[in-house]
Tab-separated table of C-alpha atoms in Angstrom:
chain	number	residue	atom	x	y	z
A	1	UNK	CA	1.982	-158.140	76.331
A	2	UNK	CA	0.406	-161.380	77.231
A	3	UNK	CA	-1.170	-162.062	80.223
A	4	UNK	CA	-0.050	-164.739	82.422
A	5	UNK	CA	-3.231	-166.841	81.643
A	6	UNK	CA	-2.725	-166.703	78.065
A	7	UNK	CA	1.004	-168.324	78.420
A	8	UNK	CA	1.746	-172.072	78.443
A	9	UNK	CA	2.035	-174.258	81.290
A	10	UNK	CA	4.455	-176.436	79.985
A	11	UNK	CA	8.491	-175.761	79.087
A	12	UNK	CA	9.666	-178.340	76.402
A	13	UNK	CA	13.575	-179.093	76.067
A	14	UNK	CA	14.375	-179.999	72.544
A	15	UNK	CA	16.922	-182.524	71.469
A	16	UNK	CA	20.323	-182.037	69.672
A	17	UNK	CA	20.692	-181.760	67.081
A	18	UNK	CA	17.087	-179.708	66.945
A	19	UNK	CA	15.067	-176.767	68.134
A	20	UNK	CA	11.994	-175.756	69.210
A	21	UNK	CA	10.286	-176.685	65.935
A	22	UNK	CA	10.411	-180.611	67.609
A	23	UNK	CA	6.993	-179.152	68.931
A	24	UNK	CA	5.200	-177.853	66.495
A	25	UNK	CA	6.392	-181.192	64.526
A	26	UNK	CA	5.580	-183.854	67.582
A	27	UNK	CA	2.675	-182.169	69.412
A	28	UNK	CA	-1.073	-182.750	69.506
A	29	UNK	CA	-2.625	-179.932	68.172
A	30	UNK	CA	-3.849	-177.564	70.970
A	31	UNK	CA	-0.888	-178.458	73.346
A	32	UNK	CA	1.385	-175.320	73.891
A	33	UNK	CA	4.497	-174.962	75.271
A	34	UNK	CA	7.259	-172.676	76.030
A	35	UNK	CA	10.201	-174.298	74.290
A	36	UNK	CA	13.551	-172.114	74.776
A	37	UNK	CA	16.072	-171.962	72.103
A	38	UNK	CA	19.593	-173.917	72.604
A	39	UNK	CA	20.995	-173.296	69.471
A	40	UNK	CA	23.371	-171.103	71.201
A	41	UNK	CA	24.909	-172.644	74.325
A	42	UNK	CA	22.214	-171.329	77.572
A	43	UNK	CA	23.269	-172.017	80.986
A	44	UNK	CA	20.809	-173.779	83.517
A	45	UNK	CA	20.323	-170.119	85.426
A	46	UNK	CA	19.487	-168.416	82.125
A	47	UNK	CA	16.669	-171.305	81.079
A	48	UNK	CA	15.057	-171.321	84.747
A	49	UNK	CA	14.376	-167.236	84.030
A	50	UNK	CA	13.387	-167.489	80.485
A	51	UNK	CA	10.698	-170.545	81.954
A	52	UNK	CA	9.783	-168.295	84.877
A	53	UNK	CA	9.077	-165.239	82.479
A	54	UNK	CA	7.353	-167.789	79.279
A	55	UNK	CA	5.205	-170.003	81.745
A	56	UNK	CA	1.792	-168.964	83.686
A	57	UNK	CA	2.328	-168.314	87.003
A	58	UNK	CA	2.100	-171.529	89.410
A	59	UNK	CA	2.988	-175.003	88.784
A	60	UNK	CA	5.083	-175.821	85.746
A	61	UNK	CA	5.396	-179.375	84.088
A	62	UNK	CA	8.759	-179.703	82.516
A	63	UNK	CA	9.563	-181.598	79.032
A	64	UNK	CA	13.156	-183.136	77.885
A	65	UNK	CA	13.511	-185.038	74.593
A	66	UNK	CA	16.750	-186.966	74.465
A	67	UNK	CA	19.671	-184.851	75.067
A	68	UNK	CA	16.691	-182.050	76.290
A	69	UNK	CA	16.427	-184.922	79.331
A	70	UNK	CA	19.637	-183.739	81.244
A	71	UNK	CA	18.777	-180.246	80.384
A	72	UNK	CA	15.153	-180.392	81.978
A	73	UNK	CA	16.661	-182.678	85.221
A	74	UNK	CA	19.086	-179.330	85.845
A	75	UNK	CA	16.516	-176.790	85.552
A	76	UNK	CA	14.122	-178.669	87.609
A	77	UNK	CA	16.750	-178.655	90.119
A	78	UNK	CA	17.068	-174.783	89.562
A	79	UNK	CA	13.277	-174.299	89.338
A	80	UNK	CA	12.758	-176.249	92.632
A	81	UNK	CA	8.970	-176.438	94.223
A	82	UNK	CA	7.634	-174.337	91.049
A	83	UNK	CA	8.082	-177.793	88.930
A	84	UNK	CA	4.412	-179.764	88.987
A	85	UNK	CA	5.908	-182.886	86.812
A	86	UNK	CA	9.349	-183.657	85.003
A	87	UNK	CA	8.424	-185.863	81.738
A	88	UNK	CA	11.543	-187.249	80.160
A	89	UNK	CA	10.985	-188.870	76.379
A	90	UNK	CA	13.519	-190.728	74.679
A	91	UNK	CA	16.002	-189.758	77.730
A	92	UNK	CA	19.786	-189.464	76.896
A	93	UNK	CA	20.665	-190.873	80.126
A	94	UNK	CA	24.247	-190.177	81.753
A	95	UNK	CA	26.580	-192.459	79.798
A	96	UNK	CA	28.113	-193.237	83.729
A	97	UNK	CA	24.829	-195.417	84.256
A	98	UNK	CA	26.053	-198.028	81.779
A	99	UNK	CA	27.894	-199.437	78.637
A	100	UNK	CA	25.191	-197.540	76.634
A	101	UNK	CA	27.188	-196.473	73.369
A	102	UNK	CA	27.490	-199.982	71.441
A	103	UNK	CA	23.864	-199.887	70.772
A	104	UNK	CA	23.093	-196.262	70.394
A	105	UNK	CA	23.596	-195.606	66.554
A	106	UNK	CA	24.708	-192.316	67.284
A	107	UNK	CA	27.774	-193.872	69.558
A	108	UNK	CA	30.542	-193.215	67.265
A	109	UNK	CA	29.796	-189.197	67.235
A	110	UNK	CA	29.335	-189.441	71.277
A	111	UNK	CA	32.992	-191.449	71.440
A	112	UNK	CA	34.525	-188.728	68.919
A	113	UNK	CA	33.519	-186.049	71.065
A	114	UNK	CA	35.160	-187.662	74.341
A	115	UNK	CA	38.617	-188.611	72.924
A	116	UNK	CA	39.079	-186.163	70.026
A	117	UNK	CA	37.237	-183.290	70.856
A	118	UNK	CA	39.030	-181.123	68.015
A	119	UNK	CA	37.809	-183.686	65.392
A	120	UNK	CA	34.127	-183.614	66.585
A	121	UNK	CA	34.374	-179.835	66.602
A	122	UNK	CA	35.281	-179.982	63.030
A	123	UNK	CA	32.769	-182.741	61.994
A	124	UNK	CA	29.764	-180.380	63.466
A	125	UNK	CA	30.804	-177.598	61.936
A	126	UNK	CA	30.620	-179.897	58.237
A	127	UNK	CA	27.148	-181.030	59.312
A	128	UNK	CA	25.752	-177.109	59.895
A	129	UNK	CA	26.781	-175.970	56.734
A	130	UNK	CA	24.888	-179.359	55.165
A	131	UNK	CA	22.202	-178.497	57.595
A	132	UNK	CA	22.471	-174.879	56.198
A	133	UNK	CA	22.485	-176.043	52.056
A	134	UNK	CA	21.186	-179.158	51.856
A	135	UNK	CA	19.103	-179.865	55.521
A	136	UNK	CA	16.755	-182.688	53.541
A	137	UNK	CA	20.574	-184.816	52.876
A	138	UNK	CA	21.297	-184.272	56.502
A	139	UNK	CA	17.872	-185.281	57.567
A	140	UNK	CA	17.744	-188.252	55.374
A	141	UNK	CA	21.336	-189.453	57.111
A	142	UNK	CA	19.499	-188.530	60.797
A	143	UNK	CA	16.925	-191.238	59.645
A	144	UNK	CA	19.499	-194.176	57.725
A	145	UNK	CA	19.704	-196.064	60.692
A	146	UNK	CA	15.380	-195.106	61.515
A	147	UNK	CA	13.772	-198.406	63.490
A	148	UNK	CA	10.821	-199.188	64.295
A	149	UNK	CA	7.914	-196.538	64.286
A	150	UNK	CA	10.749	-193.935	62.873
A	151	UNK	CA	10.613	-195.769	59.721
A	152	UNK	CA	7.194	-194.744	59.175
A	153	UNK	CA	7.961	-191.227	60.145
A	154	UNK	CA	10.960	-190.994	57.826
A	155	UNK	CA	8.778	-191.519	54.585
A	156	UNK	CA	6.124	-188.830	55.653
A	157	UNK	CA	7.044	-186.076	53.799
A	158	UNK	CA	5.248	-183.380	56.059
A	159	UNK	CA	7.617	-184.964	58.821
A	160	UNK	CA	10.135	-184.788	57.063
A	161	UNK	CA	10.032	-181.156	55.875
A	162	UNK	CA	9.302	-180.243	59.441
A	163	UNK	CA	12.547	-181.758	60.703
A	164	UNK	CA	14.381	-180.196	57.969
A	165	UNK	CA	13.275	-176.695	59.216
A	166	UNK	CA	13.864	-177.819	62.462
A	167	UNK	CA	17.964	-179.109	61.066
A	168	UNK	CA	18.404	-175.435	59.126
A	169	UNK	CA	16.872	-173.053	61.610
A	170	UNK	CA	19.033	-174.855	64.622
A	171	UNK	CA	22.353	-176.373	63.534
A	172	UNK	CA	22.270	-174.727	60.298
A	173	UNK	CA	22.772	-171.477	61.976
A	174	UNK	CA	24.951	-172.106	64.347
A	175	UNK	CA	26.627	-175.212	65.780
A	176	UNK	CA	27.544	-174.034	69.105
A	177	UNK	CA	24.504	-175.125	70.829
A	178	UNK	CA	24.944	-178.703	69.293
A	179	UNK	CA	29.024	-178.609	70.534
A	180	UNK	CA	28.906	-177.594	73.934
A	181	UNK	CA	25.571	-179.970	74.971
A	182	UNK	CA	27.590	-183.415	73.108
A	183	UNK	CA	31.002	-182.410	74.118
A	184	UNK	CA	29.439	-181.801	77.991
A	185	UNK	CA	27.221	-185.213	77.689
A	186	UNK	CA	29.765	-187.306	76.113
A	187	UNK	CA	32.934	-185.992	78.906
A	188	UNK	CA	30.758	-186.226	81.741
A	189	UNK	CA	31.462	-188.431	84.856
A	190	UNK	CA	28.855	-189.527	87.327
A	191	UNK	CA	25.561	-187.081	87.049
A	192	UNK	CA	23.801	-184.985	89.849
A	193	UNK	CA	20.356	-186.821	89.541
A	194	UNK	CA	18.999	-185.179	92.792
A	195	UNK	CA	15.898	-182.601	92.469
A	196	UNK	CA	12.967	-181.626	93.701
A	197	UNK	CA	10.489	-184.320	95.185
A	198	UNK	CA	8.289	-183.967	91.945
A	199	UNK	CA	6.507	-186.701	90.161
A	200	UNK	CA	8.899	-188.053	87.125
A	201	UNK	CA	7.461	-190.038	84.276
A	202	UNK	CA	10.268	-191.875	81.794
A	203	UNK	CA	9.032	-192.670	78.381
A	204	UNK	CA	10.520	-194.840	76.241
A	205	UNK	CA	10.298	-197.093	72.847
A	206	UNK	CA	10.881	-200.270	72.657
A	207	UNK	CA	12.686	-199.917	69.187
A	208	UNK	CA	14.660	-196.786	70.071
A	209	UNK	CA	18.041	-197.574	68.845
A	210	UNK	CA	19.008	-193.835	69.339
A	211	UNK	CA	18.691	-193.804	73.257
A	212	UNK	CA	18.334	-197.306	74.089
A	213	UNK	CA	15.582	-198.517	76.344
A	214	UNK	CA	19.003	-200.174	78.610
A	215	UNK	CA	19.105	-196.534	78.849
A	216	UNK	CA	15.499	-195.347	80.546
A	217	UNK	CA	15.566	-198.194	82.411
A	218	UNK	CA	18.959	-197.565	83.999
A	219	UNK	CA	17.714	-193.830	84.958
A	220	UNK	CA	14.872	-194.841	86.283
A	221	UNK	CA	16.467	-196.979	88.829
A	222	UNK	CA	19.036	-193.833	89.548
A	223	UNK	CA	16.317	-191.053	89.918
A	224	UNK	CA	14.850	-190.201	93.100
A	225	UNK	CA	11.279	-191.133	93.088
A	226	UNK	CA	8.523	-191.254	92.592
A	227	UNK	CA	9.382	-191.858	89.160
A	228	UNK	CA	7.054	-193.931	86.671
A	229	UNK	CA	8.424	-196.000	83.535
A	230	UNK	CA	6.382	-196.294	80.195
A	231	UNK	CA	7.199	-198.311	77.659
A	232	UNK	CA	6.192	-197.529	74.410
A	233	UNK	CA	5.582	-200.664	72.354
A	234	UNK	CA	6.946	-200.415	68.545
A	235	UNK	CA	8.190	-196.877	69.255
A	236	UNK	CA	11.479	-195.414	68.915
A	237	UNK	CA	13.154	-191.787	69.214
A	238	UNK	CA	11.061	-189.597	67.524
A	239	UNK	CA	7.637	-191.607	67.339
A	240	UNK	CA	8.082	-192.158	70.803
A	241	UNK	CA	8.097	-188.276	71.686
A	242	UNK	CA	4.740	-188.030	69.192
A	243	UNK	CA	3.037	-190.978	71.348
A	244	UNK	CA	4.228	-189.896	74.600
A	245	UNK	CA	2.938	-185.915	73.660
A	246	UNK	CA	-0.125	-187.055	72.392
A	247	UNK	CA	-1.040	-188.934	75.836
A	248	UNK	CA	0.083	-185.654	77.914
């Protein structure tokens, strides 16, 4: 068994669709992390214990990629003073903030979920078993609508096979994770953005049509401080979590 100085310091929500392979595709080499399943739905109780058990004893700086953002906000709530630093990258912020969905070019799925929540059910379940059989298809229609610095990323095939592992291991094997967290995000009302009185840095691309920088810059304002906005110039979803690990 490992020894508490041999275990990470840092707990890394992934986004949905995804899985903890967003790491080991995004980091820095050298910069571990304890990044918790959610393929299967995991309440907020349940994550603060498996971060508790994966993390080094002491402080703990907390990671949420897109839809991972809400995620990490609730367990930093749950974790209270154990949480050093909350970094959010790419933030899904709470749809309540704003008239976010006309420019986020996964809208139409988010819309589906909140008024025909039988159809969205039905279209996720579709897009495991693609993730399942074919997850490079399903990958390449992630990327279609790719801007700035994703471009790049879409044509690099190492990225790309990464992020297909990422698509079969998570969605392919179960959409239930991927439900619950868009149904839940997409129904929501007004969010519960208190927590503890830890430093929170926002990251965000400039050219992230995925979770637009409208977006960031609306939960910034709504977060209880301190809390620190970086732009990311020419970055959008997923370069923007590479350039935003690789200055952690």
């Amino acid at each position: 068994m490992a020894s508490s100085a041999d275990l990470p310091h840092i707990a890394y929500f992934h986004g949905q669709p995804g899985g903890p392979g967003e790491w080991q595709a995004c980091a820095p080499p050298g910069l571990r992390a304890f990044a918790p399943d959610r393929t299967m739905p995991v309440d907020t109780a349940t994550l603060a214990g498996l971060v508790v058990t994966h993390c080094a004893d002491g402080p703990v700086t907390l990671i949420g990629f897109s839809l991972g953002a809400p995620v990490a906000l609730a367990v930093a709530r749950a974790l209270g003073d154990r949480v050093a630093h909350l970094h959010l990258i790419s933030p899904a912020a709470p749809l309540a903030l704003g008239d976010f969905l006309p420019a986020m070019a996964g809208g139409g799925l988010f819309r589906l979920a909140r008024a025909r929540p039988a159809l969205f059910r039905l279209v996720a379940q579709l897009e495991s078993l693609i993730a399942r059989t074919a997850p490079g298809f399903l990958c390449d229609r992630l990327f279609a609508t790719a801007a700035g610095a994703d471009l790049a990323l879409s044509r690099d095939p190492d990225f790309r096979q990464a992020m297909a592992q990422v698509l079969r291991a998570g969605l392919g094997r179960t959409p239930a994770g991927f439900i619950a967290e868009v149904t839940a995000y997409a129904a929501s009302g007004p969010a519960d953005l208190a927590g503890p009185a830890v430093p929170i840095t926002l990251w965000q691309g400039d050219a992230d049509n995925w979770t637009p920088p409208a977006m960031a810059e609306a939960l910034a304002a709504a977060l209880p401080g301190p809390v620190t906005l970086n732009r990311l110039p020419g970055c959008s979803h997923y370069s923007a979590l590479r350039a935003a690990l690789a200055r952690l």
